[in-house]
Short mmCIF file of C-alpha atoms in Angstrom, two decimals:
data_model
loop_
_atom_site.label_atom_id
_atom_site.label_comp_id
_atom_site.label_asym_id
_atom_site.label_seq_id
_atom_site.Cartn_x
_atom_site.Cartn_y
_atom_site.Cartn_z
CA MET A 1 -0.01 0.01 0.01
CA LYS A 2 2.87 2.39 0.73
CA ILE A 3 4.21 1.78 -2.69
CA ILE A 4 0.83 2.50 -4.28
CA LEU A 5 0.63 5.80 -2.35
CA PHE A 6 4.16 6.63 -3.42
CA LEU A 7 3.33 6.06 -7.04
CA ILE A 8 0.09 8.04 -6.87
CA LEU A 9 2.01 10.97 -5.36
CA PHE A 10 4.40 10.86 -8.29
CA TYR A 11 1.50 10.39 -10.67
CA THR A 12 -0.07 13.66 -9.66
CA SER A 13 3.07 15.72 -10.07
CA ILE A 14 3.93 17.01 -13.51
CA HIS A 15 7.44 17.92 -14.59
CA ALA A 16 8.51 19.79 -17.70
CA ALA A 17 9.59 17.44 -20.48
CA ASP A 18 12.55 18.25 -22.66
CA TYR A 19 14.53 15.18 -23.66
CA TYR A 20 13.00 13.15 -26.51
CA LEU A 21 12.31 9.67 -25.27
CA PRO A 22 12.62 7.16 -28.15
CA THR A 23 10.19 4.88 -26.32
CA ALA A 24 7.47 7.42 -27.20
CA ILE A 25 7.12 5.41 -30.42
CA GLY A 26 6.13 2.28 -28.44
CA SER A 27 7.51 -0.80 -26.84
CA SER A 28 5.81 -3.48 -28.95
CA ALA A 29 3.29 -3.73 -31.73
CA TYR A 30 0.89 -5.25 -29.18
CA SER A 31 1.10 -2.62 -26.45
CA LYS A 32 0.91 -0.02 -29.18
CA GLY A 33 -2.24 -1.69 -30.48
CA ILE A 34 -4.05 -2.04 -27.14
CA GLY A 35 -3.06 1.47 -26.05
CA ALA A 36 -1.85 0.40 -22.65
CA GLN A 37 1.48 -0.41 -20.97
CA GLY A 38 2.23 -3.22 -18.65
CA PHE A 39 0.04 -5.99 -19.99
CA GLU A 40 2.40 -7.68 -22.42
CA LYS A 41 3.39 -10.69 -20.21
CA THR A 42 6.76 -10.81 -22.01
CA SER A 43 10.13 -9.15 -21.58
CA VAL A 44 8.60 -6.01 -23.06
CA GLY A 45 7.75 -5.32 -19.40
CA VAL A 46 11.31 -4.06 -19.03
CA LEU A 47 10.29 -1.11 -21.21
CA ASP A 48 6.63 -0.84 -20.15
CA ASN A 49 6.39 -1.67 -16.49
CA PRO A 50 9.04 -3.70 -14.63
CA GLY A 51 6.35 -4.82 -12.21
CA SER A 52 4.65 -6.77 -14.99
CA LEU A 53 7.70 -9.05 -15.42
CA SER A 54 6.04 -11.33 -12.87
CA HIS A 55 4.49 -13.12 -15.82
CA ILE A 56 7.83 -14.47 -17.00
CA ASP A 57 7.96 -18.25 -16.55
CA GLN A 58 11.60 -19.06 -17.32
CA TYR A 59 12.79 -16.54 -19.80
CA SER A 60 11.48 -14.22 -22.50
CA PHE A 61 12.99 -12.48 -25.50
CA SER A 62 11.27 -9.75 -27.52
CA PHE A 63 12.02 -7.72 -30.59
CA PHE A 64 10.14 -4.70 -31.98
CA SER A 65 10.80 -2.80 -35.17
CA SER A 66 9.24 0.02 -37.14
CA THR A 67 10.27 2.45 -39.80
CA ILE A 68 8.87 5.93 -39.33
CA MET A 69 8.52 8.28 -42.29
CA ASN A 70 10.53 5.88 -44.46
CA ASP A 71 13.87 6.89 -42.88
CA PHE A 72 13.76 6.62 -39.08
CA LEU A 73 14.55 3.13 -37.96
CA TYR A 74 13.23 2.25 -34.52
CA GLN A 75 14.19 -1.05 -32.83
CA THR A 76 13.94 -2.55 -29.37
CA LEU A 77 15.39 -5.69 -27.91
CA SER A 78 14.52 -7.01 -24.49
CA TYR A 79 15.30 -10.08 -22.42
CA ALA A 80 14.05 -11.25 -19.05
CA LYS A 81 14.89 -14.30 -16.95
CA ARG A 82 13.35 -15.66 -13.79
CA ILE A 83 16.06 -16.05 -11.21
CA SER A 84 13.90 -17.31 -8.31
CA ALA A 85 10.25 -18.02 -7.45
CA LYS A 86 9.68 -14.37 -6.62
CA ASN A 87 12.27 -12.46 -8.71
CA VAL A 88 12.86 -11.72 -12.36
CA LEU A 89 15.77 -9.81 -13.93
CA GLY A 90 15.51 -8.12 -17.32
CA MET A 91 17.39 -5.89 -19.69
CA ALA A 92 16.52 -3.96 -22.84
CA TYR A 93 18.08 -1.92 -25.60
CA VAL A 94 16.23 0.69 -27.68
CA ASP A 95 17.56 2.61 -30.64
CA LEU A 96 16.06 5.26 -32.87
CA GLY A 97 18.31 6.41 -35.67
CA VAL A 98 18.38 8.18 -38.99
CA SER A 99 21.18 9.03 -41.38
CA ALA A 100 21.71 11.23 -44.46
CA ILE A 101 20.68 14.43 -42.69
CA PRO A 102 22.02 17.30 -44.83
CA LYS A 103 24.75 19.39 -43.25
CA THR A 104 24.45 22.88 -44.74
CA SER A 105 26.11 26.23 -45.29
CA LEU A 106 25.28 29.49 -46.99
CA GLY A 107 27.01 30.16 -50.28
CA SER A 108 26.68 31.53 -53.81
CA HIS A 109 25.28 29.48 -56.63
CA SER A 110 24.88 30.23 -60.34
CA GLY A 111 21.45 31.52 -61.16
CA PHE A 112 20.91 33.25 -57.80
CA ASN A 113 21.97 36.74 -56.97
CA GLU A 114 21.92 36.04 -53.21
CA ASN A 115 23.50 33.45 -50.97
CA ILE A 116 21.45 30.29 -50.79
CA VAL A 117 21.50 27.23 -48.52
CA LEU A 118 23.86 24.57 -49.89
CA GLN A 119 24.41 21.00 -48.76
CA ASP A 120 28.01 20.26 -47.81
CA SER A 121 27.76 16.69 -46.49
CA THR A 122 25.50 14.52 -44.35
CA TYR A 123 25.42 13.42 -40.74
CA SER A 124 23.48 10.98 -38.64
CA TYR A 125 21.43 10.89 -35.42
CA SER A 126 21.07 8.16 -32.88
CA ASN A 127 18.99 8.05 -29.67
CA SER A 128 19.50 4.92 -27.59
CA LEU A 129 18.71 3.68 -24.12
CA TYR A 130 19.75 0.70 -22.06
CA LYS A 131 17.57 -0.64 -19.21
CA VAL A 132 18.19 -3.11 -16.44
CA SER A 133 15.15 -4.23 -14.49
CA TRP A 134 14.34 -6.17 -11.37
CA GLN A 135 10.90 -7.49 -10.43
CA HIS A 136 9.76 -8.94 -7.13
CA ASN A 137 6.45 -10.59 -6.14
CA THR A 138 5.23 -9.11 -2.85
CA SER A 139 2.17 -11.35 -2.75
CA LYS A 140 0.18 -13.71 -4.95
CA THR A 141 -1.50 -10.73 -6.63
CA VAL A 142 0.95 -7.81 -6.41
CA SER A 143 4.39 -7.42 -7.86
CA ILE A 144 6.70 -4.45 -7.98
CA GLY A 145 9.69 -3.62 -10.16
CA THR A 146 12.28 -1.02 -10.89
CA SER A 147 14.47 -0.20 -13.83
CA LEU A 148 17.69 1.71 -14.21
CA THR A 149 17.94 3.54 -17.54
CA TYR A 150 20.99 4.84 -19.28
CA TYR A 151 20.28 7.35 -22.07
CA LYS A 152 22.72 8.06 -24.85
CA THR A 153 22.23 10.27 -27.86
CA ARG A 154 24.31 11.66 -30.68
CA LEU A 155 23.49 14.39 -33.22
CA ALA A 156 26.37 14.90 -35.59
CA SER A 157 29.32 15.62 -33.28
CA LEU A 158 27.08 16.55 -30.32
CA SER A 159 26.59 13.75 -27.75
CA GLY A 160 24.59 13.48 -24.59
CA THR A 161 24.16 10.97 -21.78
CA GLY A 162 21.93 10.62 -18.73
CA VAL A 163 20.63 8.17 -16.13
CA ASN A 164 17.28 7.77 -14.40
CA MET A 165 14.94 5.21 -12.84
CA ASP A 166 11.49 3.75 -13.34
CA LEU A 167 9.10 2.16 -10.83
CA GLY A 168 6.29 -0.15 -11.60
CA LEU A 169 3.50 -2.02 -9.85
CA HIS A 170 1.34 -4.76 -11.24
CA TYR A 171 -1.79 -6.25 -9.73
CA LYS A 172 -3.55 -9.36 -10.98
CA SER A 173 -6.72 -10.57 -9.26
CA LEU A 174 -6.84 -14.14 -8.09
CA SER A 175 -9.42 -14.91 -10.74
CA GLY A 176 -7.08 -13.51 -13.38
CA LEU A 177 -9.90 -11.46 -14.91
CA THR A 178 -8.69 -8.06 -13.73
CA GLU A 179 -5.19 -6.53 -13.91
CA ILE A 180 -3.94 -3.09 -12.96
CA SER A 181 -0.69 -1.58 -14.13
CA VAL A 182 0.87 1.52 -12.54
CA GLN A 183 4.23 2.81 -13.57
CA SER A 184 6.35 5.92 -13.42
CA SER A 185 9.29 6.74 -15.59
CA ASN A 186 12.26 9.02 -14.84
CA ILE A 187 11.28 9.47 -11.22
CA ILE A 188 14.35 11.31 -10.13
CA PRO A 189 13.86 14.93 -11.34
CA ALA A 190 17.44 16.01 -10.57
CA LEU A 191 18.88 13.63 -13.13
CA ASN A 192 19.12 15.15 -16.63
CA VAL A 193 20.77 14.39 -19.97
CA THR A 194 23.95 16.40 -20.25
CA TYR A 195 25.39 17.26 -23.65
CA SER A 196 28.95 17.71 -24.81
CA ASN A 197 28.22 21.46 -25.46
CA GLY A 198 27.39 21.95 -21.78
CA THR A 199 23.61 22.12 -22.18
CA THR A 200 21.15 19.86 -20.37
CA GLU A 201 17.67 18.50 -21.01
CA THR A 202 15.23 17.31 -18.44
CA LEU A 203 14.32 13.62 -18.57
CA PRO A 204 10.55 13.82 -18.75
CA PHE A 205 8.70 12.26 -15.87
CA TYR A 206 5.47 10.51 -16.77
CA SER A 207 3.18 7.95 -15.24
CA THR A 208 0.56 5.58 -16.51
CA VAL A 209 -2.36 3.82 -14.81
CA GLY A 210 -4.00 1.13 -16.79
CA ILE A 211 -6.75 -1.43 -16.17
CA LYS A 212 -7.32 -4.63 -18.05
CA ARG A 213 -10.56 -6.52 -17.78
CA ARG A 214 -11.17 -9.84 -19.43
CA LEU A 215 -14.71 -10.69 -20.55
CA ASP A 216 -14.65 -14.20 -22.03
CA HIS A 217 -13.00 -13.75 -25.45
CA LEU A 218 -12.99 -9.99 -25.28
CA THR A 219 -10.49 -8.02 -23.19
CA LEU A 220 -10.78 -4.30 -22.57
CA PHE A 221 -7.97 -1.91 -21.73
CA ILE A 222 -8.19 1.58 -20.30
CA GLN A 223 -5.22 3.78 -19.56
CA LEU A 224 -4.48 7.29 -18.28
CA LYS A 225 -1.12 8.87 -18.93
CA SER A 226 0.24 12.06 -17.40
CA THR A 227 1.57 14.69 -19.77
CA SER A 228 4.16 17.41 -19.62
CA LEU A 229 1.77 19.96 -21.01
CA SER A 230 1.62 23.34 -19.30
CA THR A 231 -2.07 22.81 -18.78
CA SER A 232 -2.23 19.73 -16.54
CA SER A 233 -4.16 17.06 -18.28
CA TYR A 234 -4.07 13.35 -18.95
CA LEU A 235 -3.91 11.36 -22.11
CA HIS A 236 -6.64 8.75 -22.41
CA SER A 237 -6.63 5.50 -24.29
CA LEU A 238 -9.19 2.82 -24.79
CA GLY A 239 -8.33 -0.53 -26.32
CA GLY A 240 -9.69 -3.97 -26.90
CA GLU A 241 -8.60 -7.43 -27.96
CA TYR A 242 -10.78 -10.18 -29.33
CA LYS A 243 -9.42 -13.75 -29.19
CA ILE A 244 -10.88 -15.98 -31.88
CA PRO A 245 -12.16 -19.20 -30.25
CA PHE A 246 -10.10 -22.35 -31.02
CA VAL A 247 -7.62 -20.39 -33.14
CA PRO A 248 -4.31 -18.90 -31.89
CA LEU A 249 -5.26 -15.53 -33.32
CA SER A 250 -6.50 -12.34 -31.87
CA PHE A 251 -7.40 -8.95 -33.20
CA PHE A 252 -6.74 -5.78 -31.22
CA GLY A 253 -7.20 -2.08 -31.62
CA THR A 254 -7.07 1.15 -29.70
CA TRP A 255 -8.05 4.77 -29.72
CA TYR A 256 -5.51 6.86 -27.90
CA GLN A 257 -4.44 10.41 -27.31
CA LEU A 258 -0.90 11.76 -27.78
CA GLU A 259 0.95 15.00 -27.19
CA ALA A 260 1.91 17.24 -30.06
CA LEU A 261 3.83 20.09 -28.48
CA GLU A 262 1.19 22.03 -26.57
CA SER A 263 -1.79 20.25 -28.05
CA ILE A 264 -3.39 16.83 -27.73
CA LYS A 265 -4.22 14.73 -30.77
CA ASP A 266 -5.76 11.35 -31.08
CA SER A 267 -5.04 8.28 -33.24
CA THR A 268 -6.13 4.71 -33.77
CA VAL A 269 -4.12 1.53 -34.12
CA LEU A 270 -5.32 -1.85 -35.42
CA GLY A 271 -3.44 -5.11 -35.22
CA ILE A 272 -3.36 -8.88 -35.17
CA ARG A 273 -1.56 -11.33 -32.88
CA LEU A 274 -0.53 -14.85 -33.58
CA ASN A 275 0.04 -16.63 -30.24
CA MET A 276 1.38 -20.13 -30.97
CA TRP A 277 3.53 -22.36 -28.82
CA CYS A 278 6.14 -20.06 -27.27
CA PHE A 279 5.86 -17.42 -30.01
CA LYS A 280 3.88 -14.27 -30.01
CA ALA A 281 3.97 -12.39 -33.35
CA ASN A 282 2.24 -8.98 -33.45
CA TYR A 283 1.55 -6.78 -36.38
CA SER A 284 -0.24 -3.43 -36.16
CA TYR A 285 -0.66 -0.30 -38.16
CA GLU A 286 -1.59 3.25 -37.46
CA LYS A 287 -2.91 5.95 -39.86
CA SER A 288 -0.01 8.27 -40.61
CA GLU A 289 -0.17 12.04 -40.49
CA TYR A 290 2.90 12.11 -42.70
CA PRO A 291 1.37 12.59 -46.21
CA LYS A 292 3.91 10.40 -48.00
CA ASN A 293 2.78 7.34 -46.04
CA ASP A 294 -0.75 6.12 -45.62
CA ASN A 295 0.12 4.09 -42.50
CA THR A 296 2.91 3.48 -40.03
CA TYR A 297 3.52 -0.28 -39.48
CA TYR A 298 4.76 -2.01 -36.36
CA PHE A 299 6.03 -5.53 -35.96
CA SER A 300 7.09 -7.33 -32.82
CA LEU A 301 7.95 -10.85 -31.90
CA SER A 302 8.34 -12.49 -28.49
CA VAL A 303 9.67 -15.92 -27.51
CA ASP A 304 8.56 -17.04 -24.03
CA ILE A 305 9.71 -20.25 -22.39
CA MET B 1 -6.58 7.15 -89.63
CA ARG B 2 -9.81 7.48 -87.80
CA THR B 3 -11.70 10.71 -87.94
CA LEU B 4 -12.32 12.39 -84.72
CA LEU B 5 -15.08 14.88 -84.69
CA ILE B 6 -15.11 17.11 -81.75
CA LEU B 7 -17.91 19.36 -80.98
CA LEU B 8 -17.20 21.98 -78.42
CA CYS B 9 -20.14 22.95 -76.36
CA LEU B 10 -19.13 26.17 -74.77
CA SER B 11 -22.41 27.11 -73.28
CA THR B 12 -21.45 25.93 -69.77
CA LEU B 13 -18.04 27.46 -69.71
CA ASN B 14 -16.70 29.37 -66.82
CA CYS B 15 -13.23 29.17 -68.10
CA ALA B 16 -11.35 32.32 -67.34
CA GLU B 17 -8.46 30.19 -66.02
CA SER B 18 -8.80 27.33 -68.41
CA THR B 19 -9.04 29.22 -71.70
CA PRO B 20 -5.28 29.50 -72.23
CA VAL B 21 -4.99 25.83 -71.53
CA PHE B 22 -7.79 24.89 -73.83
CA SER B 23 -6.47 27.04 -76.67
CA ALA B 24 -3.20 25.17 -76.49
CA LEU B 25 -4.92 21.80 -76.73
CA THR B 26 -4.56 19.86 -79.93
CA VAL B 27 -6.43 16.83 -81.02
CA GLU B 28 -3.20 14.87 -80.99
CA SER B 29 -2.82 15.46 -77.24
CA LEU B 30 -6.12 13.78 -76.44
CA LYS B 31 -6.02 10.32 -74.89
CA ILE B 32 -9.34 8.57 -74.81
CA SER B 33 -8.49 5.41 -73.01
CA SER B 34 -12.01 4.24 -72.39
CA VAL B 35 -12.87 3.88 -76.09
CA ASP B 36 -12.37 0.50 -77.66
CA GLU B 37 -9.60 1.03 -80.13
CA TYR B 38 -11.40 -1.20 -82.66
CA GLN B 39 -14.56 0.82 -82.42
CA PRO B 40 -14.53 3.90 -84.67
CA ILE B 41 -15.30 7.05 -82.87
CA SER B 42 -18.01 8.93 -84.63
CA MET B 43 -18.45 11.76 -82.23
CA VAL B 44 -16.93 13.08 -79.08
CA ILE B 45 -18.53 15.96 -77.39
CA ILE B 46 -16.56 18.15 -75.09
CA SER B 47 -19.43 19.33 -72.94
CA ALA B 48 -17.72 21.44 -70.39
CA VAL B 49 -14.43 22.99 -69.70
CA ASN B 50 -13.92 24.18 -66.19
CA ALA B 51 -10.64 25.09 -64.55
CA GLY B 52 -8.62 22.78 -66.72
CA ASN B 53 -10.87 19.69 -66.46
CA MET B 54 -13.09 18.60 -69.30
CA SER B 55 -16.06 16.30 -69.32
CA VAL B 56 -16.06 14.44 -72.59
CA LEU B 57 -19.03 12.50 -73.82
CA ASN B 58 -18.98 9.76 -76.40
CA SER B 59 -21.62 9.59 -79.10
CA ASP B 60 -23.73 7.41 -76.83
CA MET B 61 -23.35 10.01 -74.10
CA THR B 62 -21.15 7.80 -71.91
CA PRO B 63 -18.54 9.90 -70.14
CA ILE B 64 -14.91 9.77 -71.05
CA GLU B 65 -12.50 11.32 -68.61
CA LEU B 66 -9.73 13.46 -69.87
CA ALA B 67 -7.04 15.32 -68.00
CA ILE B 68 -5.41 18.37 -69.44
CA ALA B 69 -2.01 19.36 -68.17
CA GLU B 70 -1.92 22.69 -66.38
CA HIS B 71 0.37 25.43 -67.62
CA GLU B 72 3.40 24.44 -65.58
CA SER B 73 3.17 22.58 -62.32
CA VAL B 74 4.41 24.26 -59.17
CA ALA B 75 7.84 22.87 -58.27
CA ILE B 76 10.87 23.53 -56.11
CA SER B 77 14.09 23.62 -58.04
CA GLY B 78 16.85 21.70 -56.33
CA LYS B 79 16.48 20.96 -52.63
CA ALA B 80 14.73 22.62 -49.71
CA LEU B 81 17.32 22.84 -46.91
CA ALA B 82 17.49 24.16 -43.41
CA TYR B 83 20.37 26.32 -42.33
CA PRO B 84 22.27 25.83 -40.15
CA ASN B 85 21.96 22.09 -39.91
CA PRO B 86 22.30 20.90 -37.23
CA MET B 87 20.71 23.99 -35.75
CA LYS B 88 20.84 25.53 -32.30
CA TRP B 89 17.16 26.12 -31.80
CA SER B 90 17.54 29.27 -29.71
CA ASP B 91 19.69 31.02 -32.33
CA THR B 92 17.69 33.47 -34.40
CA ASN B 93 19.48 32.87 -37.73
CA GLY B 94 17.75 29.57 -38.49
CA ILE B 95 16.10 29.50 -41.88
CA ILE B 96 14.71 27.14 -44.53
CA GLY B 97 15.69 28.00 -48.09
CA TYR B 98 14.11 26.84 -51.35
CA ALA B 99 13.58 28.05 -54.91
CA LEU B 100 10.05 28.13 -56.31
CA ASN B 101 9.54 28.07 -60.08
CA GLN B 102 6.49 30.33 -59.71
CA SER B 103 4.69 32.27 -57.05
CA THR B 104 2.17 30.16 -55.15
CA ASP B 105 0.75 29.39 -51.77
CA VAL B 106 3.08 27.13 -49.76
CA THR B 107 2.52 25.28 -46.52
CA LEU B 108 5.35 24.27 -44.18
CA SER B 109 4.62 21.15 -42.05
CA LEU B 110 6.99 19.96 -39.37
CA PHE B 111 6.98 16.31 -38.11
CA ASP B 112 8.59 14.88 -35.03
CA MET B 113 10.28 11.47 -34.91
CA ARG B 114 6.99 9.68 -34.28
CA GLY B 115 5.69 11.02 -37.57
CA VAL B 116 3.32 13.40 -35.77
CA GLU B 117 2.73 16.79 -37.30
CA ILE B 118 3.63 19.33 -34.63
CA TYR B 119 3.74 22.61 -36.49
CA THR B 120 2.36 24.15 -39.69
CA GLU B 121 2.73 27.58 -41.28
CA GLU B 122 1.16 29.07 -44.39
CA PHE B 123 2.99 31.31 -46.84
CA ALA B 124 0.90 33.27 -49.29
CA SER B 125 1.73 33.60 -52.95
CA GLU B 126 3.94 36.60 -53.82
CA GLU B 127 5.04 36.97 -50.23
CA VAL B 128 8.23 35.65 -48.58
CA GLY B 129 7.91 31.85 -48.68
CA GLY B 130 5.55 31.84 -51.65
CA ARG B 131 7.21 34.01 -54.25
CA GLU B 132 8.94 32.91 -57.47
CA GLY B 133 12.68 32.56 -57.03
CA TYR B 134 14.65 31.83 -53.88
CA ASN B 135 12.80 32.01 -50.57
CA LYS B 136 14.34 32.11 -47.08
CA ILE B 137 11.74 31.54 -44.40
CA PRO B 138 12.58 32.02 -40.71
CA PHE B 139 12.80 28.72 -38.77
CA ASN B 140 13.92 29.05 -35.19
CA LYS B 141 12.52 29.14 -31.68
CA ALA B 142 11.78 32.86 -31.76
CA HIS B 143 9.71 32.49 -34.92
CA VAL B 144 7.99 29.16 -34.18
CA GLY B 145 7.46 29.99 -30.55
CA GLU B 146 7.82 26.44 -29.24
CA ASP B 147 10.51 24.52 -27.37
CA LEU B 148 11.72 21.53 -29.37
CA SER B 149 13.67 18.63 -27.94
CA THR B 150 17.07 17.74 -29.29
CA GLY B 151 16.50 15.47 -32.25
CA VAL B 152 15.77 15.30 -35.95
CA TYR B 153 12.62 16.69 -37.49
CA VAL B 154 11.22 16.28 -40.98
CA PHE B 155 9.76 19.27 -42.76
CA LEU B 156 7.57 19.21 -45.84
CA LEU B 157 6.82 22.08 -48.16
CA MET B 158 3.43 21.52 -49.77
CA HIS B 159 1.15 23.17 -52.25
CA ASP B 160 -2.49 22.26 -52.54
CA GLY B 161 -1.89 18.95 -50.70
CA SER B 162 1.02 17.95 -52.88
CA VAL B 163 4.52 17.60 -51.42
CA LEU B 164 6.93 19.96 -53.21
CA ALA B 165 10.00 19.13 -51.14
CA GLU B 166 11.05 17.25 -48.01
CA SER B 167 14.10 17.43 -45.82
CA LYS B 168 15.41 16.83 -42.32
CA VAL B 169 16.79 19.19 -39.80
CA GLY B 170 18.68 18.34 -36.64
CA ILE B 171 17.91 20.62 -33.70
CA HIS B 172 19.70 20.98 -30.38
CA GLN B 173 19.66 23.29 -27.37
#
């Protein structure tokens, strides 16, 4: 109970967000498609909610990939292993990168009577993070977890690093029909990302509270997420999954809200999951605002033993 | 060679813009894809000309769609580029430069690394950003009025929903 109160206290405080978290893109095609964090039951919990790693039986390996706007490659790798009846350890790597960004200068060019912007060369950008997680079962229904995150980014010759922590709590009713996920990321406000040019960026604190309710073949997900907007508000999401009887397939979808600078937008994601033997393959897509793509596609795969 | 009889029905015209286009049209430039090539065309009626689009009717009054090229499509010569790149967002010298082949309305759209549109700005024809020739539009924190995280952003320059140019800009504090 103390932990819950602790998380709720954090949940109600809003910090300014500055550093771009690559995980804003998502942690798996499934969690993206249900619009809620902490209900994956795979090593994705390292990225979503370390408290949800209680579902790991022996070990779990997950991979997630997406290409954004044709050029930005986003990939995550995560691994979790049960080390005792009540404890699971996990680790994850996330990378968002893009290359061939034009490096420019002003100069003269034939046909123009003023200096114009010229491309000299190209450079690349990378935004990575490394996580190490620990999960502990406090009872048959409640588990807690924590993650240590190391952030590393590079933009041309500029580099930055930072460290922070996450906390997570996961509740699962004895009947297994109801689950609650509560997590907070970057809980230590004094820890920032420091760049090689001496500037710093705040690691944005955010929290999510999600509820999962199973109704026979249909499962519903509801989540609230805190924002860094100057006007305190929460991002809502509503998702669902329908498991086809006698077939290892399920369809899922979500409507969710997202931040776009000082405004809130909404979007929808649809997807399909194949859950066979120890494999979970997820594919989902989202309508793209970027006019050169109709949709953004997400693919993730988990192996759970 | 088949004979193509074209009757121009100008009664429905409102073609102040399309007249120059229409006057440049020749029979050889017509492509009537929906007509069976083995079926002689006895009559094609151009029933309306409106802003560059024609409704063409076959002799049996079935519609045939034609598209007439506009004078010269709006285009950006070369690349649209941000300067400096990478850019210190708080500096006031940040710009985006591009060369338009004609004056036209232009929209700048900025996307973050999720592919979410986070900023748009309109530039009117004949004004800075929408005039023929080289345009330098301000692109920095003071002009946009928003804090941006360190990272890479994609900007598109669009006209009438079509993408004229696309590029990336790295931004830092």
